[in-house]
mmCIF file of C-alpha atoms in Angstrom:
data_model
loop_
_atom_site.group_PDB
_atom_site.id
_atom_site.type_symbol
_atom_site.label_atom_id
_atom_site.label_comp_id
_atom_site.label_asym_id
_atom_site.label_seq_id
_atom_site.Cartn_x
_atom_site.Cartn_y
_atom_site.Cartn_z
ATOM 1 C CA MET A 1 10.838 -41.774 -8.014
ATOM 2 C CA ASN A 2 13.527 -42.175 -5.328
ATOM 3 C CA THR A 3 14.319 -38.771 -4.308
ATOM 4 C CA LEU A 4 12.700 -35.380 -3.629
ATOM 5 C CA ASP A 5 15.175 -33.952 -6.556
ATOM 6 C CA GLU A 6 13.523 -36.340 -8.955
ATOM 7 C CA ILE A 7 9.925 -35.460 -8.048
ATOM 8 C CA SER A 8 11.076 -31.666 -8.103
ATOM 9 C CA PHE A 9 12.517 -32.249 -11.396
ATOM 10 C CA VAL A 10 9.358 -33.635 -12.730
ATOM 11 C CA VAL A 11 7.325 -30.822 -11.408
ATOM 12 C CA LEU A 12 9.675 -28.398 -12.753
ATOM 13 C CA SER A 13 9.455 -30.063 -16.217
ATOM 14 C CA GLN A 14 5.632 -30.035 -16.462
ATOM 15 C CA GLU A 15 5.795 -26.441 -15.659
ATOM 16 C CA SER A 16 8.233 -25.894 -18.290
ATOM 17 C CA SER A 17 5.883 -27.265 -20.825
ATOM 18 C CA GLU A 18 3.116 -25.356 -19.948
ATOM 19 C CA VAL A 19 5.104 -22.186 -20.540
ATOM 20 C CA GLU A 20 5.896 -23.473 -23.638
ATOM 21 C CA GLN A 21 2.625 -23.923 -24.642
ATOM 22 C CA MET A 22 1.695 -20.320 -23.651
ATOM 23 C CA MET A 23 4.550 -18.764 -25.779
ATOM 24 C CA TYR A 24 3.187 -20.791 -28.871
ATOM 25 C CA GLN A 25 -0.230 -19.051 -28.141
ATOM 26 C CA LEU A 26 1.117 -15.571 -27.758
ATOM 27 C CA VAL A 27 3.170 -15.944 -30.818
ATOM 28 C CA ASN A 28 -0.090 -17.151 -33.052
ATOM 29 C CA SER A 29 -2.305 -14.346 -31.853
ATOM 30 C CA SER A 30 -2.063 -10.934 -33.208
ATOM 31 C CA SER A 31 -3.980 -8.722 -30.098
ATOM 32 C CA THR A 32 -1.702 -5.939 -29.391
ATOM 33 C CA GLY A 33 -3.263 -5.962 -26.006
ATOM 34 C CA LEU A 34 -1.270 -9.209 -25.343
ATOM 35 C CA TYR A 35 1.777 -7.364 -24.986
ATOM 36 C CA THR A 36 0.556 -5.976 -21.557
ATOM 37 C CA ILE A 37 -0.064 -9.518 -20.568
ATOM 38 C CA SER A 38 3.504 -10.389 -21.990
ATOM 39 C CA ILE A 39 4.976 -7.975 -19.436
ATOM 40 C CA GLY A 40 2.975 -9.654 -16.644
ATOM 41 C CA LEU A 41 4.365 -12.897 -17.563
ATOM 42 C CA ILE A 42 7.922 -12.335 -17.501
ATOM 43 C CA PRO A 43 8.492 -12.894 -13.863
ATOM 44 C CA LEU A 44 6.285 -16.238 -13.789
ATOM 45 C CA PHE A 45 8.864 -17.258 -17.089
ATOM 46 C CA SER A 46 11.892 -16.058 -15.187
ATOM 47 C CA SER A 47 10.863 -18.313 -12.415
ATOM 48 C CA ILE A 48 10.642 -21.172 -14.433
ATOM 49 C CA ALA A 49 14.097 -20.621 -16.082
ATOM 50 C CA ASP A 50 15.758 -19.676 -12.311
ATOM 51 C CA GLY A 51 14.457 -23.423 -11.499
ATOM 52 C CA TRP A 52 16.346 -24.839 -14.443
ATOM 53 C CA LEU A 53 19.607 -22.554 -13.691
ATOM 54 C CA SER A 54 19.575 -23.740 -9.961
ATOM 55 C CA ILE A 55 19.687 -27.373 -11.194
ATOM 56 C CA LEU A 56 22.253 -26.706 -13.609
ATOM 57 C CA GLU A 57 24.195 -24.959 -10.943
ATOM 58 C CA SER A 58 24.174 -27.915 -8.555
ATOM 59 C CA LYS A 59 25.685 -30.148 -11.304
ATOM 60 C CA ASP A 60 28.470 -27.740 -12.195
ATOM 61 C CA ILE A 61 26.972 -27.034 -15.549
ATOM 62 C CA GLU A 62 27.684 -23.754 -16.830
ATOM 63 C CA THR A 63 25.004 -21.777 -19.023
ATOM 64 C CA GLU A 64 26.186 -19.371 -21.641
ATOM 65 C CA ILE A 65 23.530 -17.371 -23.311
ATOM 66 C CA SER A 66 25.299 -15.256 -26.119
ATOM 67 C CA GLY A 67 24.347 -11.661 -27.304
ATOM 68 C CA THR A 68 23.112 -10.192 -23.952
ATOM 69 C CA LYS A 69 24.811 -6.924 -22.319
ATOM 70 C CA ILE A 70 23.784 -8.260 -18.788
ATOM 71 C CA PRO A 71 24.744 -11.741 -17.662
ATOM 72 C CA PHE A 72 21.268 -13.888 -18.353
ATOM 73 C CA ASP A 73 21.218 -15.531 -14.964
ATOM 74 C CA LYS A 74 21.670 -12.295 -13.304
ATOM 75 C CA LEU A 75 18.577 -11.138 -15.173
ATOM 76 C CA VAL A 76 16.799 -14.140 -14.601
ATOM 77 C CA LYS A 77 16.989 -13.975 -10.982
ATOM 78 C CA SER A 78 16.351 -10.198 -10.584
ATOM 79 C CA THR A 79 13.379 -10.400 -12.848
ATOM 80 C CA ARG A 80 12.125 -13.412 -11.138
ATOM 81 C CA VAL A 81 11.265 -11.749 -7.960
ATOM 82 C CA GLY A 82 9.339 -8.750 -9.712
ATOM 83 C CA TYR A 83 6.155 -10.563 -8.815
ATOM 84 C CA LYS A 84 6.809 -9.658 -4.997
ATOM 85 C CA LEU A 85 6.436 -6.034 -5.715
ATOM 86 C CA PHE A 86 8.927 -5.382 -3.233
ATOM 87 C CA SER A 87 6.787 -6.997 -0.453
ATOM 88 C CA ASP A 88 10.174 -8.801 0.850
ATOM 89 C CA LYS A 89 11.137 -5.168 1.915
ATOM 90 C CA LYS A 90 10.341 -3.303 4.776
ATOM 91 C CA ILE A 91 7.523 -1.138 4.149
ATOM 92 C CA ASN A 92 9.430 2.211 4.799
ATOM 93 C CA ARG A 93 11.610 0.969 1.911
ATOM 94 C CA ILE A 94 8.687 -0.398 -0.325
ATOM 95 C CA THR A 95 6.889 2.944 -0.340
ATOM 96 C CA LYS A 96 10.191 4.917 -1.085
ATOM 97 C CA GLN A 97 10.660 2.586 -4.270
ATOM 98 C CA VAL A 98 7.351 2.591 -5.378
ATOM 99 C CA GLN A 99 7.603 6.391 -5.100
ATOM 100 C CA SER A 100 11.132 6.695 -6.675
ATOM 101 C CA ASN A 101 10.086 4.532 -9.602
ATOM 102 C CA SER A 102 7.009 6.338 -10.288
ATOM 103 C CA ASN A 103 8.740 9.699 -10.049
ATOM 104 C CA ASN A 104 11.328 8.383 -12.489
ATOM 105 C CA PHE A 105 8.789 7.258 -14.978
ATOM 106 C CA LEU A 106 6.891 10.432 -14.767
ATOM 107 C CA SER A 107 9.977 12.587 -15.698
ATOM 108 C CA LEU A 108 10.763 10.216 -18.695
ATOM 109 C CA LEU A 109 7.071 11.050 -19.687
ATOM 110 C CA LYS A 110 7.731 14.634 -19.759
ATOM 111 C CA SER A 111 11.515 14.614 -20.891
ATOM 112 C CA ASP A 112 11.077 15.079 -24.883
ATOM 113 C CA TYR A 113 8.363 17.722 -24.626
ATOM 114 C CA ASN A 114 8.591 21.101 -26.553
ATOM 115 C CA PHE A 115 7.945 24.448 -25.135
ATOM 116 C CA LEU A 116 4.031 24.216 -26.050
ATOM 117 C CA GLN A 117 3.741 21.015 -24.684
ATOM 118 C CA LYS A 118 5.683 22.197 -21.491
ATOM 119 C CA ILE A 119 2.977 25.037 -21.127
ATOM 120 C CA TYR A 120 0.082 22.862 -21.734
ATOM 121 C CA ILE A 121 1.369 20.378 -19.115
ATOM 122 C CA LYS A 122 1.792 23.130 -16.742
ATOM 123 C CA CYS A 123 -1.837 24.446 -17.247
ATOM 124 C CA PHE A 124 -3.623 21.401 -17.364
ATOM 125 C CA GLY A 125 -1.178 18.808 -15.704
ATOM 126 C CA GLN A 126 -0.143 15.493 -16.691
ATOM 127 C CA GLN A 127 -1.870 12.216 -16.506
ATOM 128 C CA ASP A 128 0.631 10.103 -14.584
ATOM 129 C CA PHE A 129 -0.949 6.793 -14.180
ATOM 130 C CA GLY A 130 -2.240 4.176 -16.447
ATOM 131 C CA VAL A 131 -4.410 1.288 -15.743
ATOM 132 C CA TYR A 132 -4.901 -1.724 -18.296
ATOM 133 C CA HIS A 133 -8.196 -3.666 -18.012
ATOM 134 C CA LEU A 134 -9.339 -6.948 -19.530
ATOM 135 C CA ASN A 135 -13.327 -7.018 -19.844
ATOM 136 C CA THR A 136 -13.235 -3.879 -17.531
ATOM 137 C CA ILE A 137 -11.020 -5.711 -14.773
ATOM 138 C CA PRO A 138 -7.706 -4.138 -14.003
ATOM 139 C CA PHE A 139 -5.012 -6.609 -14.269
ATOM 140 C CA GLY A 140 -1.813 -4.051 -14.438
ATOM 141 C CA ASN A 141 -0.630 -0.579 -14.215
ATOM 142 C CA THR A 142 2.536 1.618 -14.997
ATOM 143 C CA SER A 143 4.027 1.371 -11.541
ATOM 144 C CA GLN A 144 3.305 -2.448 -11.383
ATOM 145 C CA PHE A 145 4.981 -3.292 -14.889
ATOM 146 C CA ASN A 146 7.642 -0.945 -13.992
ATOM 147 C CA ILE A 147 8.825 -2.878 -11.307
ATOM 148 C CA TYR A 148 8.448 -6.130 -13.162
ATOM 149 C CA LEU A 149 10.583 -4.628 -15.618
ATOM 150 C CA ASP A 150 13.137 -2.505 -13.406
ATOM 151 C CA SER A 151 16.317 -4.622 -13.669
ATOM 152 C CA ILE A 152 15.720 -4.946 -17.178
ATOM 153 C CA LEU A 153 14.837 -1.185 -18.493
ATOM 154 C CA ASP A 154 16.758 0.212 -15.391
ATOM 155 C CA ILE A 155 14.520 3.514 -15.580
ATOM 156 C CA SER A 156 16.606 5.399 -13.573
ATOM 157 C CA THR A 157 19.696 5.643 -15.738
ATOM 158 C CA ASN A 158 17.785 7.009 -18.841
ATOM 159 C CA ASN A 159 17.530 10.740 -18.961
ATOM 160 C CA THR A 160 14.602 10.680 -21.893
ATOM 161 C CA PHE A 161 11.846 8.526 -22.987
ATOM 162 C CA LYS A 162 13.520 8.242 -26.307
ATOM 163 C CA SER A 163 16.715 6.753 -24.790
ATOM 164 C CA LEU A 164 14.569 4.428 -22.804
ATOM 165 C CA GLU A 165 12.705 3.049 -25.943
ATOM 166 C CA ASN A 166 16.144 2.639 -27.790
ATOM 167 C CA LYS A 167 18.118 0.778 -24.755
ATOM 168 C CA GLY A 168 15.751 -0.411 -22.447
ATOM 169 C CA MET A 169 13.136 -1.957 -24.821
ATOM 170 C CA SER A 170 16.083 -3.423 -27.188
ATOM 171 C CA LEU A 171 17.263 -5.374 -23.842
ATOM 172 C CA LEU A 172 13.993 -6.205 -23.151
ATOM 173 C CA GLY A 173 13.364 -7.671 -26.509
ATOM 174 C CA GLU A 174 16.564 -9.562 -26.218
ATOM 175 C CA TYR A 175 15.861 -10.939 -22.843
ATOM 176 C CA SER A 176 12.663 -12.209 -24.127
ATOM 177 C CA GLU A 177 13.967 -14.047 -26.844
ATOM 178 C CA ASN A 178 16.580 -15.639 -24.955
ATOM 179 C CA LEU A 179 14.383 -16.460 -22.093
ATOM 180 C CA ALA A 180 11.839 -18.159 -24.582
ATOM 181 C CA SER A 181 14.709 -19.954 -26.385
ATOM 182 C CA PHE A 182 16.157 -21.194 -22.757
ATOM 183 C CA ILE A 183 12.765 -22.819 -21.799
ATOM 184 C CA SER A 184 12.216 -24.217 -24.914
ATOM 185 C CA SER A 185 15.655 -26.028 -24.821
ATOM 186 C CA THR A 186 15.072 -27.500 -21.567
ATOM 187 C CA THR A 187 11.547 -29.185 -22.858
ATOM 188 C CA ASN A 188 12.718 -30.822 -25.776
ATOM 189 C CA SER A 189 13.712 -34.017 -24.506
ATOM 190 C CA PHE A 190 10.660 -34.869 -22.583
ATOM 191 C CA GLY A 191 7.880 -35.435 -25.266
ATOM 192 C CA PHE A 192 5.317 -33.246 -23.788
ATOM 193 C CA SER A 193 2.122 -32.869 -26.428
ATOM 194 C CA LEU A 194 2.190 -29.321 -27.465
ATOM 195 C CA ASN A 195 -0.602 -27.841 -29.734
ATOM 196 C CA LYS A 196 1.878 -25.438 -31.784
ATOM 197 C CA GLU A 197 -0.866 -23.959 -33.760
ATOM 198 C CA LEU A 198 -3.056 -22.850 -30.461
ATOM 199 C CA LYS A 199 -3.911 -19.337 -30.043
ATOM 200 C CA THR A 200 -5.015 -17.243 -27.032
ATOM 201 C CA TYR A 201 -8.700 -16.927 -26.275
ATOM 202 C CA VAL A 202 -9.263 -13.198 -26.662
ATOM 203 C CA GLN A 203 -9.883 -10.352 -28.852
ATOM 204 C CA GLN A 204 -8.322 -6.668 -28.794
ATOM 205 C CA ASN A 205 -11.483 -5.169 -28.016
ATOM 206 C CA GLN A 206 -11.672 -6.765 -24.878
ATOM 207 C CA PHE A 207 -8.446 -4.796 -23.873
ATOM 208 C CA THR A 208 -8.773 -1.211 -22.683
ATOM 209 C CA ASN A 209 -6.439 1.121 -21.166
ATOM 210 C CA THR A 210 -7.209 4.410 -19.070
ATOM 211 C CA ASP A 211 -4.828 7.232 -17.925
ATOM 212 C CA PHE A 212 -5.245 8.795 -14.527
ATOM 213 C CA PHE A 213 -4.147 11.515 -12.486
ATOM 214 C CA PHE A 214 -2.464 10.061 -9.460
ATOM 215 C CA PHE A 215 0.528 11.904 -7.947
ATOM 216 C CA ASP A 216 -0.918 15.407 -9.120
ATOM 217 C CA ASN A 217 -2.865 16.127 -5.681
ATOM 218 C CA LYS A 218 -4.932 18.968 -7.373
ATOM 219 C CA ARG A 219 -6.237 16.565 -10.179
ATOM 220 C CA LYS A 220 -6.062 13.186 -8.530
ATOM 221 C CA ASN A 221 -8.837 11.066 -9.697
ATOM 222 C CA ILE A 222 -8.080 7.597 -8.673
ATOM 223 C CA LEU A 223 -7.510 5.818 -5.186
ATOM 224 C CA GLY A 224 -8.921 8.329 -2.599
ATOM 225 C CA GLY A 225 -7.976 6.355 0.847
ATOM 226 C CA LYS A 226 -6.642 7.694 3.661
ATOM 227 C CA LEU A 227 -3.223 5.984 3.838
ATOM 228 C CA PRO A 228 -0.060 7.525 2.207
ATOM 229 C CA THR A 229 -0.167 7.844 -1.576
ATOM 230 C CA SER A 230 2.749 5.305 -1.954
ATOM 231 C CA THR A 231 1.260 2.798 0.379
ATOM 232 C CA GLN A 232 -2.307 2.850 -1.687
ATOM 233 C CA LEU A 233 -0.330 2.362 -4.748
ATOM 234 C CA PHE A 234 1.599 -0.393 -3.019
ATOM 235 C CA LEU A 235 -1.808 -2.052 -2.243
ATOM 236 C CA PHE A 236 -3.298 -1.570 -5.990
ATOM 237 C CA ASN A 237 -0.172 -3.030 -7.556
ATOM 238 C CA ILE A 238 -1.233 -6.172 -5.322
ATOM 239 C CA TYR A 239 -4.752 -5.772 -6.151
ATOM 240 C CA CYS A 240 -4.119 -5.852 -10.292
ATOM 241 C CA GLN A 241 -1.391 -8.686 -9.797
ATOM 242 C CA ASN A 242 -3.993 -10.564 -8.137
ATOM 243 C CA ASN A 243 -6.454 -10.073 -11.148
ATOM 244 C CA LEU A 244 -3.550 -10.811 -13.494
ATOM 245 C CA PHE A 245 -2.841 -14.169 -12.075
ATOM 246 C CA ASN A 246 -6.129 -15.341 -11.264
ATOM 247 C CA TYR A 247 -8.315 -13.877 -13.825
ATOM 248 C CA ALA A 248 -6.425 -12.383 -17.015
ATOM 249 C CA ILE A 249 -4.034 -15.120 -17.453
ATOM 250 C CA PRO A 250 -6.355 -18.034 -17.269
ATOM 251 C CA TYR A 251 -9.266 -16.563 -19.221
ATOM 252 C CA ILE A 252 -6.666 -15.655 -22.097
ATOM 253 C CA PHE A 253 -4.928 -18.844 -22.300
ATOM 254 C CA HIS A 254 -7.768 -21.206 -21.069
ATOM 255 C CA SER A 255 -5.114 -22.462 -18.617
ATOM 256 C CA HIS A 256 -5.850 -24.259 -15.324
ATOM 257 C CA ASN A 257 -2.664 -25.968 -14.909
ATOM 258 C CA LYS A 258 0.000 -26.346 -12.295
ATOM 259 C CA LEU A 259 1.949 -23.020 -12.924
ATOM 260 C CA TYR A 260 -1.608 -21.625 -12.770
ATOM 261 C CA TYR A 261 -2.261 -22.859 -9.302
ATOM 262 C CA ARG A 262 1.363 -21.950 -8.233
ATOM 263 C CA SER A 263 1.064 -18.627 -9.246
ATOM 264 C CA LYS A 264 -2.067 -18.112 -7.479
ATOM 265 C CA ILE A 265 -0.967 -19.477 -4.419
ATOM 266 C CA GLN A 266 2.291 -17.019 -4.409
ATOM 267 C CA SER A 267 -0.321 -13.978 -5.008
ATOM 268 C CA TYR A 268 -2.478 -15.034 -1.961
ATOM 269 C CA LEU A 269 0.662 -15.189 0.093
ATOM 270 C CA ILE A 270 2.335 -12.455 -1.092
ATOM 271 C CA SER A 271 -1.005 -10.484 -0.531
ATOM 272 C CA ILE A 272 -1.174 -11.468 3.057
ATOM 273 C CA ASN A 273 2.444 -10.584 3.663
ATOM 274 C CA VAL A 274 1.593 -7.044 2.233
ATOM 275 C CA LEU A 275 -1.609 -6.472 4.342
ATOM 276 C CA LYS A 276 0.515 -7.583 7.260
ATOM 277 C CA LYS A 277 3.120 -5.111 6.642
ATOM 278 C CA VAL A 278 0.588 -2.380 5.826
ATOM 279 C CA GLN A 279 -1.387 -2.947 8.954
ATOM 280 C CA LYS A 280 1.781 -2.964 11.142
ATOM 281 C CA LYS A 281 2.793 0.442 9.793
ATOM 282 C CA CYS A 282 -0.436 2.246 9.218
ATOM 283 C CA GLN A 283 -2.713 0.780 12.263
ATOM 284 C CA ASP A 284 -3.677 4.360 13.227
ATOM 285 C CA LEU A 285 -4.958 5.121 10.132
ATOM 286 C CA LEU A 286 -6.965 1.734 9.403
ATOM 287 C CA LYS A 287 -10.555 1.231 10.151
ATOM 288 C CA SER A 288 -10.992 -1.174 13.377
ATOM 289 C CA GLU A 289 -12.845 -3.427 10.810
ATOM 290 C CA TYR A 290 -10.029 -3.462 8.544
ATOM 291 C CA ILE A 291 -7.356 -4.377 11.095
ATOM 292 C CA GLU A 292 -9.763 -7.332 12.388
ATOM 293 C CA GLU A 293 -10.353 -8.700 8.878
ATOM 294 C CA ILE A 294 -6.518 -8.483 8.429
ATOM 295 C CA ASN A 295 -5.786 -10.151 11.443
ATOM 296 C CA TYR A 296 -8.289 -13.006 10.365
ATOM 297 C CA LEU A 297 -6.695 -13.358 7.159
ATOM 298 C CA ILE A 298 -3.047 -13.711 8.722
ATOM 299 C CA HIS A 299 -4.741 -16.437 11.146
ATOM 300 C CA LYS A 300 -6.224 -18.424 8.268
ATOM 301 C CA LYS A 301 -2.756 -18.335 6.462
ATOM 302 C CA GLU A 302 -0.729 -19.555 9.414
ATOM 303 C CA LEU A 303 -3.061 -22.489 9.862
ATOM 304 C CA TYR A 304 -1.468 -24.074 6.617
ATOM 305 C CA PHE A 305 1.648 -22.310 5.898
ATOM 306 C CA THR A 306 4.151 -22.583 8.932
ATOM 307 C CA PHE A 307 7.869 -22.332 9.368
ATOM 308 C CA GLU A 308 8.062 -26.008 10.383
ATOM 309 C CA ASN A 309 5.981 -27.329 7.190
ATOM 310 C CA LYS A 310 8.063 -25.508 4.484
ATOM 311 C CA LEU A 311 5.002 -25.269 2.445
ATOM 312 C CA ARG A 312 5.711 -21.660 1.343
ATOM 313 C CA ASN A 313 9.248 -22.606 0.279
ATOM 314 C CA ASN A 314 7.931 -25.299 -1.887
ATOM 315 C CA ILE A 315 5.472 -22.900 -3.426
ATOM 316 C CA PHE A 316 7.920 -20.230 -4.337
ATOM 317 C CA HIS A 317 10.867 -22.549 -5.202
ATOM 318 C CA TYR A 318 11.280 -25.577 -7.302
ATOM 319 C CA GLN A 319 13.124 -27.385 -4.932
ATOM 320 C CA ILE A 320 10.787 -29.429 -2.797
ATOM 321 C CA GLU A 321 11.705 -29.958 0.589
ATOM 322 C CA ASN A 322 10.434 -31.495 4.205
ATOM 323 C CA THR A 323 7.968 -33.539 2.503
ATOM 324 C CA PRO A 324 8.227 -37.698 2.696
ATOM 325 C CA ILE A 325 8.704 -39.665 -0.593
ATOM 326 C CA SER A 326 5.658 -41.526 0.474
ATOM 327 C CA ALA A 327 3.508 -38.704 -0.041
ATOM 328 C CA PHE A 328 3.822 -39.009 -3.758
ATOM 329 C CA SER A 329 2.304 -41.529 -6.062
ATOM 330 C CA ASP A 330 1.220 -40.097 -9.041
ATOM 331 C CA LYS A 331 3.890 -38.170 -11.249
ATOM 332 C CA ASN A 332 0.829 -36.049 -13.018
ATOM 333 C CA ARG A 333 0.184 -34.890 -9.632
ATOM 334 C CA PHE A 334 2.993 -34.691 -7.852
ATOM 335 C CA PHE A 335 2.421 -30.794 -7.156
ATOM 336 C CA GLU A 336 -1.024 -31.432 -6.013
ATOM 337 C CA GLU A 337 0.263 -34.401 -3.521
ATOM 338 C CA MET A 338 2.769 -32.184 -1.778
ATOM 339 C CA ILE A 339 0.057 -29.500 -1.282
ATOM 340 C CA GLU A 340 -2.421 -32.221 0.064
ATOM 341 C CA TYR A 341 0.438 -33.667 2.526
ATOM 342 C CA HIS A 342 0.951 -30.452 3.899
ATOM 343 C CA THR A 343 -2.401 -28.973 4.363
ATOM 344 C CA GLY A 344 -4.286 -32.328 5.131
ATOM 345 C CA MET A 345 -6.915 -31.711 2.834
ATOM 346 C CA LYS A 346 -7.827 -32.284 -0.809
ATOM 347 C CA PHE A 347 -6.222 -30.018 -3.542
ATOM 348 C CA ASP A 348 -9.371 -29.061 -4.929
ATOM 349 C CA LYS A 349 -10.910 -27.979 -1.493
ATOM 350 C CA PHE A 350 -7.787 -26.159 -0.876
ATOM 351 C CA ILE A 351 -7.729 -24.221 -3.711
ATOM 352 C CA GLU A 352 -11.451 -23.259 -3.047
ATOM 353 C CA LYS A 353 -10.336 -21.655 0.140
ATOM 354 C CA ILE A 354 -7.783 -19.905 -1.647
ATOM 355 C CA ASP A 355 -10.005 -18.240 -4.055
ATOM 356 C CA ASN A 356 -12.320 -17.399 -1.497
ATOM 357 C CA TYR A 357 -9.633 -15.758 0.446
ATOM 358 C CA LEU A 358 -8.524 -13.833 -2.778
ATOM 359 C CA ILE A 359 -11.853 -12.413 -3.408
ATOM 360 C CA GLN A 360 -12.106 -11.346 0.162
ATOM 361 C CA ILE A 361 -8.326 -9.738 -0.048
ATOM 362 C CA ASN A 362 -9.361 -7.816 -3.061
ATOM 363 C CA SER A 363 -12.687 -6.393 -1.412
ATOM 364 C CA LEU A 364 -10.582 -5.442 1.599
ATOM 365 C CA ILE A 365 -7.781 -3.774 -0.841
ATOM 366 C CA CYS A 366 -10.468 -1.770 -2.529
ATOM 367 C CA SER A 367 -12.089 -0.675 0.432
ATOM 368 C CA ILE A 368 -8.797 0.689 2.017
ATOM 369 C CA ILE A 369 -7.675 2.657 -0.980
ATOM 370 C CA GLU A 370 -11.345 3.485 -1.917
ATOM 371 C CA TYR A 371 -11.034 1.950 -5.627
ATOM 372 C CA ASP A 372 -14.380 1.920 -7.148
ATOM 373 C CA THR A 373 -14.577 -1.349 -9.246
ATOM 374 C CA LYS A 374 -17.930 -0.348 -10.816
#
């Protein structure tokens, strides 16, 4: 390999084949619980598609995907950033956006109720928050998934739940099909070995979902921390996403591949960024031991991810930069070698550290928002 462009191309090709294998597993499996996992995969798969679109754009090659109401490339770019869960915005804007999305969804839930249903809700309330579990571990919730799908469903433009189902779900199905078709088309010429009969490694009874009262202050029965409601929800979204990337997806697909490690490191970086913002905004509401622990985590992150080494950019984007060609020798380990060059340690050792930090982060978040994991 002579250029970083060629090395980046190889890494993207490898992760594309991993995504295609996961798509076969989803198609071959019948568990309805996989629908919620599929929602969580959309930002990851869109990230792969965005990598290819960037390459095609750099070569002035136009991509036309027919039958879409919204330009395919626009949807790819907007859904790709879903896994950041607004963390790239200022904290005030984040909490307002989280609150607005949740209010819009709650309004839709009540939109098609008849008179008797409205009377019942007025008397007994409306459970307004759903949490999805795999083997009792929460990997998703309605707020988190609404953020993932916001640019597709555009909840704020729908007046009733029925219109959301008819218009939004149709667009979601259309986008999912086009996304799968586009990614598959990019891998056809690489000759990667795929098992087209492979299924997922999960049964329907391993999935559960629970509805809670969250925005109804009188009946609230989840998240009891002292931070503002929207800030707690923001942190819970991060907690669920960490479990999605680091537990649910590898468990279901029996996959510990390059995409798995990339998403693990991404979730770690997003978590640190979120904790840093919450600490700055809510310092007076956080216990001193929480502030101390957040500062420790930020310090450890900055040992490996500096502005100068561009490692963070190389994790979130598929165009590798600021890395000498001499750092690469094994095409099957280009991603790992890039990590090893910038961190100065063996890849497995670095991942072990990331795993330990993520455990610490999740435990800290649960303490802050008073979420009972039992």
